[in-house]
Coordinates of N, CA and C in Angstrom, one line a residue:
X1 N 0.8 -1.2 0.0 CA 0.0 0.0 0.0 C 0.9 1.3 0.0
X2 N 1.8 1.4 0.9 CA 3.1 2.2 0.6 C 3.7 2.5 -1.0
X3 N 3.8 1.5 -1.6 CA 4.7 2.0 -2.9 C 3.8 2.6 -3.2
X4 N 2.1 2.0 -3.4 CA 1.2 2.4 -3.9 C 1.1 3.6 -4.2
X5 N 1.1 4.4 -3.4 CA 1.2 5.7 -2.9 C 1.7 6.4 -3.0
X6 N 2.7 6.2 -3.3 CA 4.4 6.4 -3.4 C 4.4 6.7 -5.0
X7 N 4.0 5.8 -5.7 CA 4.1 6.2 -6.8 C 3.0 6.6 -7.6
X8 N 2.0 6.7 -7.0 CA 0.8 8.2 -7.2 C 0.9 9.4 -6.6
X9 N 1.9 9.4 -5.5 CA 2.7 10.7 -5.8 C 3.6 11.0 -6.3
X10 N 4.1 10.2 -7.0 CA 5.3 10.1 -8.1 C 4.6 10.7 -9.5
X11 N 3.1 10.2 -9.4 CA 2.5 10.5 -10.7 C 2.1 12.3 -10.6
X12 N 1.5 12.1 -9.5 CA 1.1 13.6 -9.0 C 2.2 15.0 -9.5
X13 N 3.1 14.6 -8.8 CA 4.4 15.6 -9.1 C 4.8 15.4 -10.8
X14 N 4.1 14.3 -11.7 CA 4.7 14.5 -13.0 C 3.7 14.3 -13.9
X15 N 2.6 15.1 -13.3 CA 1.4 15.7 -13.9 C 1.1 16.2 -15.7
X16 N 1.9 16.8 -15.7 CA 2.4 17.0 -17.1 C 2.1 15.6 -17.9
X17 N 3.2 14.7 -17.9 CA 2.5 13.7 -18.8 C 1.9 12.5 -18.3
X18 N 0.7 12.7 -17.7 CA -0.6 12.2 -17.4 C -1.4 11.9 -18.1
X19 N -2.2 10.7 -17.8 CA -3.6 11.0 -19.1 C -4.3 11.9 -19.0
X20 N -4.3 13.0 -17.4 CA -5.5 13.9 -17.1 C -4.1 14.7 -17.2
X21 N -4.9 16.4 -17.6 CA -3.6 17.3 -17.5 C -4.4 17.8 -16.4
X22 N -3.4 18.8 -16.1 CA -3.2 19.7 -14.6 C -4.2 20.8 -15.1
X23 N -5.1 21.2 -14.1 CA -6.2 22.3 -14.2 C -5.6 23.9 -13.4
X24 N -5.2 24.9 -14.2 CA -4.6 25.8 -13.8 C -5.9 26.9 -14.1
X25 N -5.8 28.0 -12.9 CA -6.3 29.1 -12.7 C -5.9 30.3 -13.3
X26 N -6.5 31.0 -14.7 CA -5.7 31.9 -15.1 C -6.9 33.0 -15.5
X27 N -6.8 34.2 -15.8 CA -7.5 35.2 -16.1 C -8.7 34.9 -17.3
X28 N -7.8 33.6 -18.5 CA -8.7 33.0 -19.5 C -8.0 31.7 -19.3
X29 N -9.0 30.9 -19.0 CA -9.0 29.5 -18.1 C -9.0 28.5 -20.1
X30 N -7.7 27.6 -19.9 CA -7.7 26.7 -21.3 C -8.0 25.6 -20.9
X31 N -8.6 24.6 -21.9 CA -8.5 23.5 -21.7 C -7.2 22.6 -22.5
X32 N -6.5 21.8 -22.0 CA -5.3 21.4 -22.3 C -6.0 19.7 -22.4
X33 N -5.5 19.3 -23.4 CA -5.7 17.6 -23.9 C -4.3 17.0 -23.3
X34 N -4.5 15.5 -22.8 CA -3.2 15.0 -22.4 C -2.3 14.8 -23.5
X35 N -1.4 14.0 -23.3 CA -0.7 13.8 -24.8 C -1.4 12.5 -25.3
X36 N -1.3 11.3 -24.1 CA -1.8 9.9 -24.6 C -3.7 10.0 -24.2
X37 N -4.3 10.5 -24.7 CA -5.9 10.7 -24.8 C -6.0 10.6 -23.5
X38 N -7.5 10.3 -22.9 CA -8.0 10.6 -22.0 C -9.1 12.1 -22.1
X39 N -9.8 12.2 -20.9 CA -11.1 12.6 -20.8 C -10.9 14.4 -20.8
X40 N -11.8 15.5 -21.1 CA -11.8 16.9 -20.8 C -11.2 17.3 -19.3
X41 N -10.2 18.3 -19.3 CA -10.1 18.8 -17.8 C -10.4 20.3 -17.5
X42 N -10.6 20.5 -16.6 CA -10.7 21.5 -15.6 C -11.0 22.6 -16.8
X43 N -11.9 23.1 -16.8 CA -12.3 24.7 -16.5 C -12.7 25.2 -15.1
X44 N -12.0 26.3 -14.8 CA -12.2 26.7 -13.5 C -13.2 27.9 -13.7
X45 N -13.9 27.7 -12.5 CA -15.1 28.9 -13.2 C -15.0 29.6 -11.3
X46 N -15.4 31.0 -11.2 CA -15.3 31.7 -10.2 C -16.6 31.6 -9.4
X47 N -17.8 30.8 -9.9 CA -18.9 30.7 -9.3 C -18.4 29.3 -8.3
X48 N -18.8 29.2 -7.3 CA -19.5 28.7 -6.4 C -20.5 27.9 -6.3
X49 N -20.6 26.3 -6.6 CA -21.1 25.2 -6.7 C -22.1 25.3 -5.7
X50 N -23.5 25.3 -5.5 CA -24.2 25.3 -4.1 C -24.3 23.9 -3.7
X51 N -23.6 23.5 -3.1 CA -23.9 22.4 -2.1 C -24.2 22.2 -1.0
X52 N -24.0 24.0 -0.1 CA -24.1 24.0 1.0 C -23.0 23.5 1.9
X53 N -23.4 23.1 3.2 CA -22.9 22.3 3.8 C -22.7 20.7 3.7
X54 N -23.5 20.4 3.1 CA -23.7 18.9 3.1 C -22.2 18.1 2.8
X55 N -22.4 16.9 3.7 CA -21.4 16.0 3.2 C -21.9 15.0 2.6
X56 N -20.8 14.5 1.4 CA -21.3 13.2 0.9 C -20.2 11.9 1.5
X57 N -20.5 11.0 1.0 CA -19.4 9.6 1.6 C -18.6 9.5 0.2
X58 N -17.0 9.1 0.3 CA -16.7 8.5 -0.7 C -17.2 7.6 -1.8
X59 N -16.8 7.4 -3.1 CA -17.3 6.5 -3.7 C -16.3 5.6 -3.7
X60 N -16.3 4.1 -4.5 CA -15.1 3.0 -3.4 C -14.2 3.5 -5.3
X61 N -12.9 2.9 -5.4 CA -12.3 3.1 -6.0 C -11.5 4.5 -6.7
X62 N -11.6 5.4 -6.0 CA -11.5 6.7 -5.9 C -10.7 7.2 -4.8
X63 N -8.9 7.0 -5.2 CA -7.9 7.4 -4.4 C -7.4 9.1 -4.6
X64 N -7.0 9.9 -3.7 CA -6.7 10.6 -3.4 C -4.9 11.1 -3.0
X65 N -4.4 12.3 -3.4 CA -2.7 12.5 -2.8 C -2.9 14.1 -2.8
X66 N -2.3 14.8 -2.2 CA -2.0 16.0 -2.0 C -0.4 16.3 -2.0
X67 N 0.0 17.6 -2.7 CA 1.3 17.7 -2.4 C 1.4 19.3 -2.3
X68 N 2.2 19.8 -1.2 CA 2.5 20.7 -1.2 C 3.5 21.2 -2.3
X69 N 3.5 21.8 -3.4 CA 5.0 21.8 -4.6 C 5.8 23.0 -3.7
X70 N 7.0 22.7 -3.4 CA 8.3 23.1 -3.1 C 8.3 24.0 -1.8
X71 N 7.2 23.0 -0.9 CA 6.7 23.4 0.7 C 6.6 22.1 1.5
X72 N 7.7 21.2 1.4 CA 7.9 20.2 2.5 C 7.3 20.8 3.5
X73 N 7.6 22.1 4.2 CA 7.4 21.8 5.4 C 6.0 22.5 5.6
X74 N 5.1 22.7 4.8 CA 4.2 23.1 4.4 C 3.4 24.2 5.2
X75 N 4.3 25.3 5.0 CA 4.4 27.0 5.6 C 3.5 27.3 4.8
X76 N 2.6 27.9 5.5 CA 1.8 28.9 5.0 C 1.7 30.7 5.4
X77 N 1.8 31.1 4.4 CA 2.3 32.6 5.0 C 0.5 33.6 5.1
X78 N 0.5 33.5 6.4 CA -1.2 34.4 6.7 C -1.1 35.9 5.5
X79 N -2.2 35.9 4.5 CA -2.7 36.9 3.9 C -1.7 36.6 2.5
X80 N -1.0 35.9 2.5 CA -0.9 35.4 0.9 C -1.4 34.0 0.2
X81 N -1.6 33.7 -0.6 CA -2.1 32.9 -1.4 C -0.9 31.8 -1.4
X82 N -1.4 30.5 -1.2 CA -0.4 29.1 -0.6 C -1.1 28.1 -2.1
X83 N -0.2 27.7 -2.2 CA -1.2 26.8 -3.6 C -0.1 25.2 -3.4
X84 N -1.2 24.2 -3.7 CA -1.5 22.8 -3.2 C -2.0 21.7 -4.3
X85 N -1.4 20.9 -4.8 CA -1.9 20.1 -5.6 C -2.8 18.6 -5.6
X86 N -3.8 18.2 -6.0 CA -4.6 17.3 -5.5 C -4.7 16.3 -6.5
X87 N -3.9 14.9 -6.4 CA -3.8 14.3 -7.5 C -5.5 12.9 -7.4
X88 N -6.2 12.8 -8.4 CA -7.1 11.5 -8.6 C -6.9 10.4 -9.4
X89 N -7.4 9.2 -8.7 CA -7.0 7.9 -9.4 C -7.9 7.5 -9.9
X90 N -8.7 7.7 -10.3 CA -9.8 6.9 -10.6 C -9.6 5.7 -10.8
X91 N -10.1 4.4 -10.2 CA -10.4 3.1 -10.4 C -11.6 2.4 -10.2
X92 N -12.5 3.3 -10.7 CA -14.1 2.8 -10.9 C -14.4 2.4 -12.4
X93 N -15.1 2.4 -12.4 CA -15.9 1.7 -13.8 C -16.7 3.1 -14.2
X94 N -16.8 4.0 -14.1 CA -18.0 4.7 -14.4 C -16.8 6.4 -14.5
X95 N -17.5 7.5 -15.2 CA -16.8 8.7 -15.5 C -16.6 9.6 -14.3
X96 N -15.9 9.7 -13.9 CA -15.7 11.4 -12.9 C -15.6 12.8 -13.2
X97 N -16.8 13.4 -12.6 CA -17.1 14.7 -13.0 C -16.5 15.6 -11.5
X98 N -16.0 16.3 -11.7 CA -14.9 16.6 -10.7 C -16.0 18.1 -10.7
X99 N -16.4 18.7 -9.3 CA -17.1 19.7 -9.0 C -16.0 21.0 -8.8
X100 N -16.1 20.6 -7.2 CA -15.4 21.9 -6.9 C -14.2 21.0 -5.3
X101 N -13.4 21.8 -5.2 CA -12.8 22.1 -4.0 C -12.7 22.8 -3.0
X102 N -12.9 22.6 -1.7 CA -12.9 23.2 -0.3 C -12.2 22.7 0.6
X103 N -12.2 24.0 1.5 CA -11.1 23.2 2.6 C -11.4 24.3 3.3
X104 N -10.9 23.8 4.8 CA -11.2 25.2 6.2 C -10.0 24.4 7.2
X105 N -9.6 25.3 8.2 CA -8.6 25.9 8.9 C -9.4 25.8 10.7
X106 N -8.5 24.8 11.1 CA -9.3 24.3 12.4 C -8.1 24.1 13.6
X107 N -8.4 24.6 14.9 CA -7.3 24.4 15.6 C -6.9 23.2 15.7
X108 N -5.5 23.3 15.9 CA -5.1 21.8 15.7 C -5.7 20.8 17.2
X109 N -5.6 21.5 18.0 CA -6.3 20.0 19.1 C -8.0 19.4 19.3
X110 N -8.6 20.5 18.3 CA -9.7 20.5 18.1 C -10.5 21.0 17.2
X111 N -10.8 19.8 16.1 CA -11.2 20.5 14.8 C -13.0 20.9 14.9
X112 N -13.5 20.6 16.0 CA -14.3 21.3 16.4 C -14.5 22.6 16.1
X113 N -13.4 23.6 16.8 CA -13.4 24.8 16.8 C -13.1 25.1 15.2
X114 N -13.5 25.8 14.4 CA -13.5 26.2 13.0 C -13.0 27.5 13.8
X115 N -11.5 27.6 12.6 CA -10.7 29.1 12.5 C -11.2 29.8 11.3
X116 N -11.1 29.0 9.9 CA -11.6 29.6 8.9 C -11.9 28.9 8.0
X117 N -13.1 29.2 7.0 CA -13.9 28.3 6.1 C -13.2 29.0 4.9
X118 N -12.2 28.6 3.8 CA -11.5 29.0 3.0 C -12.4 28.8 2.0
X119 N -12.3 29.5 0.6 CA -13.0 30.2 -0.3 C -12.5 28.6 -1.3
X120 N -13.8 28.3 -1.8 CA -14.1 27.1 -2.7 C -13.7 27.3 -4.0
X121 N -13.5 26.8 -5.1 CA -13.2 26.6 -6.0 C -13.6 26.0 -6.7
X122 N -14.2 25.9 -7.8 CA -15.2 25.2 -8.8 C -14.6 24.8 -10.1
X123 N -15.0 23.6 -10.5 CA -14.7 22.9 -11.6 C -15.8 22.5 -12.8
X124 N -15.6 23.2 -14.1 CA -16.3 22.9 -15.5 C -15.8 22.0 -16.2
X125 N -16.9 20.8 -16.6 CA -16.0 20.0 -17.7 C -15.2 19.4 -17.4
X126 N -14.4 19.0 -15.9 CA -13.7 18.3 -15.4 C -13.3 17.0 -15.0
X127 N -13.4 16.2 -16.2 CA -14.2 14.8 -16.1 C -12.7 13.9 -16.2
X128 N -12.7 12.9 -15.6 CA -11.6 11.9 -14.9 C -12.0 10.6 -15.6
X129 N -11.6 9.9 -16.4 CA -12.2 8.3 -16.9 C -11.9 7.3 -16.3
X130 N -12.7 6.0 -16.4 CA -11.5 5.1 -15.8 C -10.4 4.4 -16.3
X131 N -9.9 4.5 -15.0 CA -7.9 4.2 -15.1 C -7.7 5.2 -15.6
X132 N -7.7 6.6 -15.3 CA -6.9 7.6 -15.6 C -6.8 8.6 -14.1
X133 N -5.8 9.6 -14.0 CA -5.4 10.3 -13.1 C -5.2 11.4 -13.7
X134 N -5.5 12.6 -12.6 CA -5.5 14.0 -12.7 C -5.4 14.3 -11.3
X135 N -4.8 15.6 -11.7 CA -4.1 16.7 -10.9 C -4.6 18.2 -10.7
X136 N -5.4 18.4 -9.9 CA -6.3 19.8 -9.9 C -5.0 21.0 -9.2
X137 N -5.3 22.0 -9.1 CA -4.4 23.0 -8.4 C -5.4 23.9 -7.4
X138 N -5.0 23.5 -6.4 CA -6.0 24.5 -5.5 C -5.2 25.6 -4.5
X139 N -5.8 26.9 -4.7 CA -4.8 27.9 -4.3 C -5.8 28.1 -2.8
X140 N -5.1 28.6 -1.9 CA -6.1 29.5 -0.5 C -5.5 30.2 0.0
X141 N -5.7 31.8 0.8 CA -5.5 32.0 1.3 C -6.2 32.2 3.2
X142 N -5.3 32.2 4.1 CA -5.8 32.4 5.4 C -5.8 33.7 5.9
X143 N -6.4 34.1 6.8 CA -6.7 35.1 6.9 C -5.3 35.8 7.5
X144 N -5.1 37.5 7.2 CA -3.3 38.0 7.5 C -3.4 38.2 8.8
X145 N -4.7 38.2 9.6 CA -4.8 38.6 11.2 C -4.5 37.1 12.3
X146 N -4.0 36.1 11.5 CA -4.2 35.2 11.7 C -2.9 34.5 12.6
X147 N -3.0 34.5 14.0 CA -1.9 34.4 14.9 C -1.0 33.3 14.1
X148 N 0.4 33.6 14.4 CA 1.0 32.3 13.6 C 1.5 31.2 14.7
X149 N 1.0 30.3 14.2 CA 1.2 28.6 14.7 C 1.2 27.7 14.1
X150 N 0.6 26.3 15.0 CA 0.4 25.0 14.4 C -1.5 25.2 13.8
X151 N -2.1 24.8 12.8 CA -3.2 24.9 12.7 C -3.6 23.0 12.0
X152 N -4.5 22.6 11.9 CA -5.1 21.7 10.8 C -5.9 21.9 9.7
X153 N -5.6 22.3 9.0 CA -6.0 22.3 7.3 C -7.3 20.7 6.8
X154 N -8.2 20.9 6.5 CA -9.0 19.8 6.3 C -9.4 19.9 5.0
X155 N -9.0 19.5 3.7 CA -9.3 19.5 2.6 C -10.8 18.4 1.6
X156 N -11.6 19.2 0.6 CA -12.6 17.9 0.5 C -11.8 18.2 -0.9
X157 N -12.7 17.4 -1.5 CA -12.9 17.1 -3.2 C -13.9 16.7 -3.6
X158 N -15.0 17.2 -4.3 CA -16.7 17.0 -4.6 C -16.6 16.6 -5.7
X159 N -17.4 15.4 -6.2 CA -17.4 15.2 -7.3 C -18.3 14.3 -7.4
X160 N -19.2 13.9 -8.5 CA -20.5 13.0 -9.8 C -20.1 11.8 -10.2
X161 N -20.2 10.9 -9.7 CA -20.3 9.8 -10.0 C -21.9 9.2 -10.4
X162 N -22.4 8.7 -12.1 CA -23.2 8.3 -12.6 C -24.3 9.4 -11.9
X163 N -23.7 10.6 -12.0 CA -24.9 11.4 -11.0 C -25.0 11.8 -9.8
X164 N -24.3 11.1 -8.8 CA -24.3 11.3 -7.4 C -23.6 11.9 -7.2
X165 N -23.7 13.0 -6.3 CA -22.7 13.5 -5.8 C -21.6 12.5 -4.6
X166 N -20.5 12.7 -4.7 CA -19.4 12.5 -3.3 C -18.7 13.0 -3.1
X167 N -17.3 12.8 -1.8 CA -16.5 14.0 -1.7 C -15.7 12.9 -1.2
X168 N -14.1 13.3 -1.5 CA -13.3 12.6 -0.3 C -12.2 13.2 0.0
X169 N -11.7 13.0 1.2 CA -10.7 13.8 1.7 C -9.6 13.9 1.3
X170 N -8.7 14.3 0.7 CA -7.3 14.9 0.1 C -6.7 14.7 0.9
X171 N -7.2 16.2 2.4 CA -5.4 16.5 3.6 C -6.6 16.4 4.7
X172 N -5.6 16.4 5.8 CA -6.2 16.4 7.0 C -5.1 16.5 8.0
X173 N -4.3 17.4 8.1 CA -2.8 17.4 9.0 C -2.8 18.5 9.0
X174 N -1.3 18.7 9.6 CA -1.3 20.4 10.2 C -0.6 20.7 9.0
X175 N -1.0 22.5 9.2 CA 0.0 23.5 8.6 C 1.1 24.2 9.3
X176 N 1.6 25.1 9.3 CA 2.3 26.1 9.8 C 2.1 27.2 9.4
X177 N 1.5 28.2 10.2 CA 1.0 29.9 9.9 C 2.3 30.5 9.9
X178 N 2.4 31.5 9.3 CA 3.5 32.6 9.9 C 3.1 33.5 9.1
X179 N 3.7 34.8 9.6 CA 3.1 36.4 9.7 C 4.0 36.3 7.9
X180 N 3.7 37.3 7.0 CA 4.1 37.4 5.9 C 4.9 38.4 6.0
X181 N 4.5 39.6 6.2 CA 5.2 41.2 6.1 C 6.1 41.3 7.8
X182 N 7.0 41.5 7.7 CA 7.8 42.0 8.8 C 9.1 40.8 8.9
X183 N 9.8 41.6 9.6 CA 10.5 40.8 10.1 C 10.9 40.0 11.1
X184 N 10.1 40.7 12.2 CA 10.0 40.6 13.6 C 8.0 40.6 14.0
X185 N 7.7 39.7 14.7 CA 5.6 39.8 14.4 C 6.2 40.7 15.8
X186 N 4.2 40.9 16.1 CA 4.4 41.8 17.1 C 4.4 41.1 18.7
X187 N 4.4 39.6 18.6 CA 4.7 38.9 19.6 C 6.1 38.7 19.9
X188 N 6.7 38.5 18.9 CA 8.5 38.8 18.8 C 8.9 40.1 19.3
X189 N 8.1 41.0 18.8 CA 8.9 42.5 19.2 C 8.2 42.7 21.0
X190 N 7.0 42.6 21.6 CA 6.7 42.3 22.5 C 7.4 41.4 24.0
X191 N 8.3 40.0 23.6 CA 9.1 39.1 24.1 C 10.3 40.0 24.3
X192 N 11.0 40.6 22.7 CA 11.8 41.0 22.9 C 12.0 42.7 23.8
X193 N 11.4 43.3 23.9 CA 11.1 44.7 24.8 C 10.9 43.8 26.3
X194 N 9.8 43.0 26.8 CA 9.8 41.9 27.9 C 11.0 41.7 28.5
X195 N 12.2 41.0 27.4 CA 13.0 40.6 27.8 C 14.0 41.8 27.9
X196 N 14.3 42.9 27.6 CA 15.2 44.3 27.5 C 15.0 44.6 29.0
X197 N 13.2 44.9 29.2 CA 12.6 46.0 30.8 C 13.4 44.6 31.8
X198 N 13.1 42.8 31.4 CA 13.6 42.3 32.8 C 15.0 42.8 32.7
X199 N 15.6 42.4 31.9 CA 17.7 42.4 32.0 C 17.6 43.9 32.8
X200 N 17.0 45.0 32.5 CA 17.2 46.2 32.9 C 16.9 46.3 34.7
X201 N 15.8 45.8 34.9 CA 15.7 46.2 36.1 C 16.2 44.9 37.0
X202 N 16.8 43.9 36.5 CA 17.8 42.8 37.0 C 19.1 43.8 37.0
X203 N 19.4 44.7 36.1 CA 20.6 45.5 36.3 C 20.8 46.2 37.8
X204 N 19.5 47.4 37.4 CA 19.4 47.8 38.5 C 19.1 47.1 40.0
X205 N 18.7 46.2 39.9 CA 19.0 45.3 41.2 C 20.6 45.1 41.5
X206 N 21.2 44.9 40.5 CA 22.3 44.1 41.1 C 23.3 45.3 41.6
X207 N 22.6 46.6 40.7 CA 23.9 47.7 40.9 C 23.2 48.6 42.3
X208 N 22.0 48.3 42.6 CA 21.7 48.5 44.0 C 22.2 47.5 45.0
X209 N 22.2 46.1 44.8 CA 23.1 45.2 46.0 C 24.5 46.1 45.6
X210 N 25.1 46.2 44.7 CA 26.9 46.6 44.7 C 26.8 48.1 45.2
X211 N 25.7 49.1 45.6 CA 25.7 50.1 46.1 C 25.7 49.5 47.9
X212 N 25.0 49.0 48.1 CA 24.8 49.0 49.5 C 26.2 47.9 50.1
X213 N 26.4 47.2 49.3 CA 27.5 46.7 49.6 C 28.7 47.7 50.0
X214 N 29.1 48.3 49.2 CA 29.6 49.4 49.1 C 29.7 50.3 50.5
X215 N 28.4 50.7 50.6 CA 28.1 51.4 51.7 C 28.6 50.9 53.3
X216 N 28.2 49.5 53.0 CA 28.3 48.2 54.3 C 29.8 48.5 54.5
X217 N 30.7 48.6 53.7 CA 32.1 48.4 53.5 C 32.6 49.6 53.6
X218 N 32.2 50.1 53.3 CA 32.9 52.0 54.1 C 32.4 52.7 55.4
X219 N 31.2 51.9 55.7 CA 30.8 51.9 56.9 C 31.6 51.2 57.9
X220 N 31.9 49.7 57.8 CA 32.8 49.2 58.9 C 34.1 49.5 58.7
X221 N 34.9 50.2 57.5 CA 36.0 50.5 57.6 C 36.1 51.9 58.1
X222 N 35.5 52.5 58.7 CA 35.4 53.8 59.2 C 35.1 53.8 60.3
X223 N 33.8 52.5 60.6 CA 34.2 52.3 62.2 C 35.6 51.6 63.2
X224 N 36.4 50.8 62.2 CA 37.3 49.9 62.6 C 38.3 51.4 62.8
X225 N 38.8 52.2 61.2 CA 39.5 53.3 61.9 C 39.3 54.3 63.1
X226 N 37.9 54.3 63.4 CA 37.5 55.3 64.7 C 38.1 54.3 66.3
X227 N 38.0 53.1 66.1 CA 38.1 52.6 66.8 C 40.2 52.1 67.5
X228 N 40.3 52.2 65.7 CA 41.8 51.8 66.1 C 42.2 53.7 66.8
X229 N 41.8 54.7 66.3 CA 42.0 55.8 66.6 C 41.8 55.9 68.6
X230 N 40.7 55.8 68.7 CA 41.3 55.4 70.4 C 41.6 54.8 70.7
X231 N 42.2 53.7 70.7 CA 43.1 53.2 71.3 C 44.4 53.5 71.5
X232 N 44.8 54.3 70.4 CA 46.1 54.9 70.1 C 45.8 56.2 71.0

């Protein structure tokens, strides 16, 4: 099951010569034919599929890969656009009509708590055959107010089977937020002024013991001379 995988992400990352080509987002959206045949891909259209909320269940033979392209460690930078590749296997008997894409942004110890419901993406004409694989491109941005940490990213993929709608999950693992503009966030610059006021008034402590010390010490040297003084 490992090579499996292994080498549908092998296919994913070499999307290009695929039977499905790669569905890219551009001002005038093309459709691109594979080299060795296979089915229509991707028109991306800016509307918004209504499905609501609803979930569907998988349909069986319908594998899934996600790759971050040239984001191993899969950084997301708050208020810029992060883009993610979603490879399909189809191994059903029947045509895949590929809808739309969504995904939302959930604390990582509890995906209960919803941070953000990221902006969907729709698919025209996007049809998958069987025994063939495709590669969608899904871009999102998170919101730039968005404290930087660990978060969980939960990705679907909607799509028509003989009619039916289903969906199945792509990602389901953490990201990494970080601030985009600055060089220092304002919790950094915060720690670091924190850490300036303690050293400082840790200074002034130490140079008030070395004052009184001080004092201690020219005090009993002044009594010891008053004292050696009468006796003489």
């Amino acid at each position: 099951m490992a090579i499996r995988v292994f080498i549908f992400a092998f296919l994913l990352l070499a999307s290009p010569f695929l039977h499905a080509v790669r569905c890219q987002l551009d001002s005038e959206v093309e459709v691109a034919e594979a080299a060795k045949g296979g089915g229509d891909l991707g028109i991306v259209s800016d509307d918004v599929h209504d499905y609501g909320d609803r979930s569907f269940s998988p349909a069986p033979g319908i594998e899934t890969v996600c790759v971050f392209p040239k984001n191993a460690a899969k950084l997301v930078l708050a208020g810029e656009e992060t883009e993610l590749l979603v490879g399909l296997n189809n191994e059903g008997d029947s045509n895949m009509n590929v809808i739309a894409i969504r995904a939302s942004v959930h604390l990582h110890f509890d995906h209960n708590l919803l941070v953000q419901n990221l902006t969907g993406q729709v698919f025209n004409n996007a049809s998958v055959p069987p025994a063939a694989q495709a590669t969608f491109q899904y871009s999102f941005t998170v919101n730039k107010y968005l404290q930087p940490g660990s978060f969980d990213l939960v990705g679907t993929i909607i799509y028509e089977i003989d009619e039916q709608p289903h969906q199945s999950l792509f990602y389901n693992g953490t990201i990494e937020v970080a601030e985009a503009s600055g060089f220092l966030s304002i919790e950094s610059v915060f720690l670091v002024t924190l850490g300036i006021a303690l050293l400082g008034l840790c200074g002034l402590w130490i140079y008030g013991q070395i004052q009184q010390f001080s004092k201690g010490t020219a005090f009993a040297q002044s009594r010891f001379r008053k004292a050696n003084n009468k006796k003489n």
